[in-house]
Amino acid sequence: MLESRLHSMIEQLVDIEYPSEVHLSLDGRYASFVLGTSHKPDKDTPAQKAIHIVEIATRKTRRFTGSHTANNDLPRWSPDSQQLAFVSNRANADEMQLYAMPIHGGEARQLTDLRGDVDAPMWSPDGDWIAFLYNGTLDKRHDPDPIVVDENTPFNRIWLVNTETRELNPVTPESCHVFEYAWSLDGKKLVILTSTHPNPAEGWYSAQPHVIDLHTGDMRQLFHVTHQMGRLAWSPDGKSIAFVSGVMSDEGNVSGEVYVVSTSGGEPRCLTADVEHSITWIEWRDGGILYGARHVDSTVLGWIDPQTGQCRLISRGMYAVNGHGPQQVSVANDGTFAAVRDSFTEPPNIFLGSLDNDNWQPLTGLPIDLAVLPQLRVENKHWYHPDGTSVHGFLVYPPDYTPGKRYPLFLNVHGGPSWGYVPNYMSVWARLMTSLGCIVLMPNPRGSWGYGHAYQSANVGDLGGGDWQDINAGVDALIDEGLVDPERLAIGGWSYGGYLVAWAITQTERFRCAIAGASITSYESNYGVVSNREWQTTMFGSNVYDDYELHRSRSPMAHVSRVKTPTLLVHGEKDPLAPAQQAIEFYTALKHFGVPTQLVIYPREPHGFQERAHQIDLLQRMVGWVQTYLFE
């Protein structure tokens, strides 16, 4: 009975259609959103997503894009609220092109026909042009086609397309890669985050802000930033640019403090040095800066006075906005906003709110079978590192929890490390492991976001040190409270979480089994082959050649002879961020030392698995590994 229920749950979790890309029209009459699964149906078929529109007054929803086999994504409202621009592969499954379509229907107009993918579309303030990122070429590659490393790298460039004539103009030079951009309100300039590094995956860590004049093409650096940055936002008066900056481990996972700098240059001013939020999204609004942030167990929306730095709280609650992405809302001219919201107990839904109060109202719902996905029982948990640092996490109880009884523990370690657990309805690993009968601890050790920049940067140069001790102290606390059985402990994680799993089993024999997914196991060998070695430089505060002993000493491979824990290693064959060789090295060593282990490499898969069959197989193997070593 348990096997059948778990199998159904795994398929349900993989197949749930999750709403994303919620945007309100500026007139506040409509909301657009994307609905689709997180997977490719099979190895040869791209993911399929559809754009939907909700009329706010009537709450009526209609499908906007008609194709049932295409990937339609990134809907963006025109300034007059009469059209939606979006990207789609409807013409060619291998290429995402830009389209525009009237909101009341009709044929979508294809605005681009480029070899490659169009990304990040953004209307000009007057609605005459749409900017977008494009990293292909107008000509197909010729034979022979050898790849010369660090030469002829396809960089993201900003292009403009005229919405009437379809005239195409490249804006940024071929010599730099653009990561993000924002329009000035007068439509004459763009602020861009860019790098000339030959490998964009590394260049993001040292990318710099520039302003480009669209009439002259002149580009000037705004200032020199020392940490990572993102969320560029141009003030309505054209005099200031706001952004978020801090120590960040991964491109796209923007989290830090809010700064403002003059458009003429100079030193930026930090507006949130005394705020213990991790701010992930900003937008100019009502003479100030609207922001979304994580704070301990909650999502926070607030407003900052750019002159005084004073913050006004708009809303705060134990829920997630935009899943694990930025705490972003879409705001109409009247102050109404929309966003995807969920929590441990409420399925993902599109909510409406107002900047004037903390009253969120559901706009749409998803048909999630609560009989297959039972209600999670979750509570906040706080404990202390031996040095006195307070650590927070979420404790998830099994459905039949009985007070006074000790339960098996599954310690679920998150990746990043600049990331963190939030009140998320899906919580896939926690759902599966509690269904087996485990208590699940989801800790946010130092290096996690949600607790201010000092906490988020506290693990730099100390990977596997304080963060592992934070996590291990959480296990001790649960044992001391009588909640978990010290003889029935398991640990699992993905990406940086996979590294901490591999590290943990070299430091202790307390775990009966372990699951390490997409893990780095040797910082020595990883540095020479990984696509974004600047991740390692950023998180260690040094590169492997200048501080070899530190990188080696924090590598699980350096201590692998100590391991006794049965370990499941899972990895994507094409993972550029943690090459599969890392799992192979560790597996070979575990076999040599007689440790029960299994290595599963999934063909074609990158860092996050994309194919439905692989996602299901991965979850089934995880459950089977824990059943075998924790319950049999």
mmCIF file of N, CA and C in Angstrom, residues 545-598:
data_model
loop_
_atom_site.group_PDB
_atom_site.id
_atom_site.type_symbol
_atom_site.label_atom_id
_atom_site.label_comp_id
_atom_site.label_asym_id
_atom_site.label_seq_id
_atom_site.Cartn_x
_atom_site.Cartn_y
_atom_site.Cartn_z
ATOM 1 N N TYR A 545 44.957 27.544 -7.120
ATOM 2 C CA TYR A 545 46.398 27.607 -7.362
ATOM 3 C C TYR A 545 47.117 28.464 -6.323
ATOM 4 N N ASP A 546 46.405 29.442 -5.770
ATOM 5 C CA ASP A 546 47.020 30.312 -4.766
ATOM 6 C C ASP A 546 46.827 29.804 -3.344
ATOM 7 N N ASP A 547 45.857 28.916 -3.136
ATOM 8 C CA ASP A 547 45.575 28.424 -1.779
ATOM 9 C C ASP A 547 45.191 26.950 -1.865
ATOM 10 N N TYR A 548 46.094 26.173 -2.415
ATOM 11 C CA TYR A 548 45.819 24.765 -2.714
ATOM 12 C C TYR A 548 45.411 23.981 -1.474
ATOM 13 N N GLU A 549 46.093 24.193 -0.370
ATOM 14 C CA GLU A 549 45.847 23.377 0.814
ATOM 15 C C GLU A 549 44.447 23.599 1.375
ATOM 16 N N LEU A 550 43.952 24.854 1.332
ATOM 17 C CA LEU A 550 42.597 25.108 1.810
ATOM 18 C C LEU A 550 41.585 24.348 0.954
ATOM 19 N N HIS A 551 41.686 24.456 -0.366
ATOM 20 C CA HIS A 551 40.741 23.783 -1.260
ATOM 21 C C HIS A 551 40.818 22.267 -1.084
ATOM 22 N N ARG A 552 42.021 21.744 -0.953
ATOM 23 C CA ARG A 552 42.187 20.307 -0.772
ATOM 24 C C ARG A 552 41.608 19.852 0.563
ATOM 25 N N SER A 553 41.882 20.612 1.616
ATOM 26 C CA SER A 553 41.473 20.180 2.958
ATOM 27 C C SER A 553 39.955 20.153 3.114
ATOM 28 N N ARG A 554 39.219 20.954 2.299
ATOM 29 C CA ARG A 554 37.754 20.976 2.374
ATOM 30 C C ARG A 554 37.111 20.102 1.298
ATOM 31 N N SER A 555 37.903 19.226 0.694
ATOM 32 C CA SER A 555 37.390 18.294 -0.311
ATOM 33 C C SER A 555 37.084 16.944 0.330
ATOM 34 N N PRO A 556 35.873 16.402 0.146
ATOM 35 C CA PRO A 556 35.580 15.067 0.674
ATOM 36 C C PRO A 556 36.576 14.002 0.214
ATOM 37 N N MET A 557 37.104 14.115 -0.991
ATOM 38 C CA MET A 557 38.060 13.121 -1.484
ATOM 39 C C MET A 557 39.308 13.041 -0.614
ATOM 40 N N ALA A 558 39.678 14.143 0.029
ATOM 41 C CA ALA A 558 40.879 14.141 0.870
ATOM 42 C C ALA A 558 40.688 13.305 2.127
ATOM 43 N N HIS A 559 39.431 12.995 2.476
ATOM 44 C CA HIS A 559 39.138 12.277 3.719
ATOM 45 C C HIS A 559 38.283 11.036 3.463
ATOM 46 N N VAL A 560 38.217 10.584 2.210
ATOM 47 C CA VAL A 560 37.271 9.537 1.834
ATOM 48 C C VAL A 560 37.559 8.208 2.521
ATOM 49 N N SER A 561 38.781 7.994 2.974
ATOM 50 C CA SER A 561 39.106 6.723 3.637
ATOM 51 C C SER A 561 38.357 6.552 4.953
ATOM 52 N N ARG A 562 37.796 7.637 5.485
ATOM 53 C CA ARG A 562 37.050 7.560 6.752
ATOM 54 C C ARG A 562 35.603 7.091 6.565
ATOM 55 N N VAL A 563 35.090 7.118 5.334
ATOM 56 C CA VAL A 563 33.659 6.918 5.105
ATOM 57 C C VAL A 563 33.243 5.475 5.380
ATOM 58 N N LYS A 564 32.145 5.321 6.111
ATOM 59 C CA LYS A 564 31.527 4.017 6.360
ATOM 60 C C LYS A 564 30.061 3.998 5.913
ATOM 61 N N THR A 565 29.504 5.158 5.587
ATOM 62 C CA THR A 565 28.070 5.311 5.341
ATOM 63 C C THR A 565 27.674 4.839 3.944
ATOM 64 N N PRO A 566 26.691 3.938 3.806
ATOM 65 C CA PRO A 566 26.180 3.563 2.484
ATOM 66 C C PRO A 566 25.675 4.804 1.738
ATOM 67 N N THR A 567 26.187 5.015 0.515
ATOM 68 C CA THR A 567 25.974 6.282 -0.173
ATOM 69 C C THR A 567 25.466 6.078 -1.592
ATOM 70 N N LEU A 568 24.346 6.746 -1.904
ATOM 71 C CA LEU A 568 23.816 6.799 -3.261
ATOM 72 C C LEU A 568 24.306 8.086 -3.910
ATOM 73 N N LEU A 569 24.978 7.960 -5.053
ATOM 74 C CA LEU A 569 25.470 9.107 -5.813
ATOM 75 C C LEU A 569 24.656 9.220 -7.096
ATOM 76 N N VAL A 570 24.062 10.399 -7.334
ATOM 77 C CA VAL A 570 23.266 10.621 -8.547
ATOM 78 C C VAL A 570 23.767 11.887 -9.226
ATOM 79 N N HIS A 571 23.841 11.847 -10.561
ATOM 80 C CA HIS A 571 24.472 12.950 -11.281
ATOM 81 C C HIS A 571 23.948 13.012 -12.710
ATOM 82 N N GLY A 572 23.922 14.217 -13.270
ATOM 83 C CA GLY A 572 23.605 14.404 -14.675
ATOM 84 C C GLY A 572 24.856 14.270 -15.533
ATOM 85 N N GLU A 573 24.728 13.568 -16.645
ATOM 86 C CA GLU A 573 25.877 13.337 -17.527
ATOM 87 C C GLU A 573 26.466 14.641 -18.056
ATOM 88 N N LYS A 574 25.621 15.646 -18.317
ATOM 89 C CA LYS A 574 26.065 16.891 -18.940
ATOM 90 C C LYS A 574 26.081 18.055 -17.950
ATOM 91 N N ASP A 575 26.247 17.770 -16.681
ATOM 92 C CA ASP A 575 26.254 18.817 -15.657
ATOM 93 C C ASP A 575 27.484 19.708 -15.834
ATOM 94 N N PRO A 576 27.301 21.017 -16.164
ATOM 95 C CA PRO A 576 28.455 21.899 -16.324
ATOM 96 C C PRO A 576 28.925 22.515 -15.013
ATOM 97 N N LEU A 577 28.073 22.484 -13.979
ATOM 98 C CA LEU A 577 28.374 23.159 -12.714
ATOM 99 C C LEU A 577 29.034 22.237 -11.702
ATOM 100 N N ALA A 578 28.816 20.957 -11.834
ATOM 101 C CA ALA A 578 29.473 19.938 -11.008
ATOM 102 C C ALA A 578 29.655 18.731 -11.918
ATOM 103 N N PRO A 579 30.737 18.691 -12.681
ATOM 104 C CA PRO A 579 30.912 17.638 -13.690
ATOM 105 C C PRO A 579 30.758 16.238 -13.109
ATOM 106 N N ALA A 580 30.196 15.334 -13.904
ATOM 107 C CA ALA A 580 29.927 13.969 -13.447
ATOM 108 C C ALA A 580 31.187 13.262 -12.969
ATOM 109 N N GLN A 581 32.332 13.698 -13.451
ATOM 110 C CA GLN A 581 33.606 13.139 -12.991
ATOM 111 C C GLN A 581 33.736 13.212 -11.468
ATOM 112 N N GLN A 582 33.117 14.234 -10.848
ATOM 113 C CA GLN A 582 33.192 14.375 -9.398
ATOM 114 C C GLN A 582 32.549 13.180 -8.699
ATOM 115 N N ALA A 583 31.396 12.748 -9.190
ATOM 116 C CA ALA A 583 30.726 11.579 -8.605
ATOM 117 C C ALA A 583 31.501 10.303 -8.904
ATOM 118 N N ILE A 584 32.066 10.224 -10.106
ATOM 119 C CA ILE A 584 32.826 9.027 -10.482
ATOM 120 C C ILE A 584 34.047 8.860 -9.580
ATOM 121 N N GLU A 585 34.759 9.961 -9.307
ATOM 122 C CA GLU A 585 35.925 9.902 -8.418
ATOM 123 C C GLU A 585 35.533 9.370 -7.040
ATOM 124 N N PHE A 586 34.454 9.914 -6.492
ATOM 125 C CA PHE A 586 34.038 9.536 -5.142
ATOM 126 C C PHE A 586 33.558 8.087 -5.114
ATOM 127 N N TYR A 587 32.790 7.716 -6.127
ATOM 128 C CA TYR A 587 32.296 6.339 -6.225
ATOM 129 C C TYR A 587 33.455 5.343 -6.282
ATOM 130 N N THR A 588 34.460 5.651 -7.100
ATOM 131 C CA THR A 588 35.619 4.763 -7.230
ATOM 132 C C THR A 588 36.317 4.577 -5.888
ATOM 133 N N ALA A 589 36.458 5.678 -5.144
ATOM 134 C CA ALA A 589 37.112 5.598 -3.837
ATOM 135 C C ALA A 589 36.265 4.821 -2.837
ATOM 136 N N LEU A 590 34.951 5.061 -2.823
ATOM 137 C CA LEU A 590 34.080 4.325 -1.900
ATOM 138 C C LEU A 590 34.129 2.826 -2.180
ATOM 139 N N LYS A 591 34.114 2.459 -3.444
ATOM 140 C CA LYS A 591 34.223 1.041 -3.797
ATOM 141 C C LYS A 591 35.552 0.463 -3.310
ATOM 142 N N HIS A 592 36.619 1.229 -3.471
ATOM 143 C CA HIS A 592 37.942 0.768 -3.050
ATOM 144 C C HIS A 592 37.967 0.462 -1.555
ATOM 145 N N PHE A 593 37.285 1.312 -0.769
ATOM 146 C CA PHE A 593 37.306 1.139 0.683
ATOM 147 C C PHE A 593 36.160 0.264 1.188
ATOM 148 N N GLY A 594 35.426 -0.365 0.280
ATOM 149 C CA GLY A 594 34.414 -1.334 0.674
ATOM 150 C C GLY A 594 33.132 -0.742 1.214
ATOM 151 N N VAL A 595 32.837 0.511 0.872
ATOM 152 C CA VAL A 595 31.617 1.160 1.345
ATOM 153 C C VAL A 595 30.464 0.811 0.401
ATOM 154 N N PRO A 596 29.313 0.368 0.914
ATOM 155 C CA PRO A 596 28.163 0.122 0.038
ATOM 156 C C PRO A 596 27.779 1.406 -0.701
ATOM 157 N N THR A 597 27.742 1.349 -2.003
ATOM 158 C CA THR A 597 27.483 2.562 -2.779
ATOM 159 C C THR A 597 26.865 2.213 -4.114
ATOM 160 N N GLN A 598 26.187 3.187 -4.691
ATOM 161 C CA GLN A 598 25.651 3.056 -6.042
ATOM 162 C C GLN A 598 25.794 4.405 -6.727
#
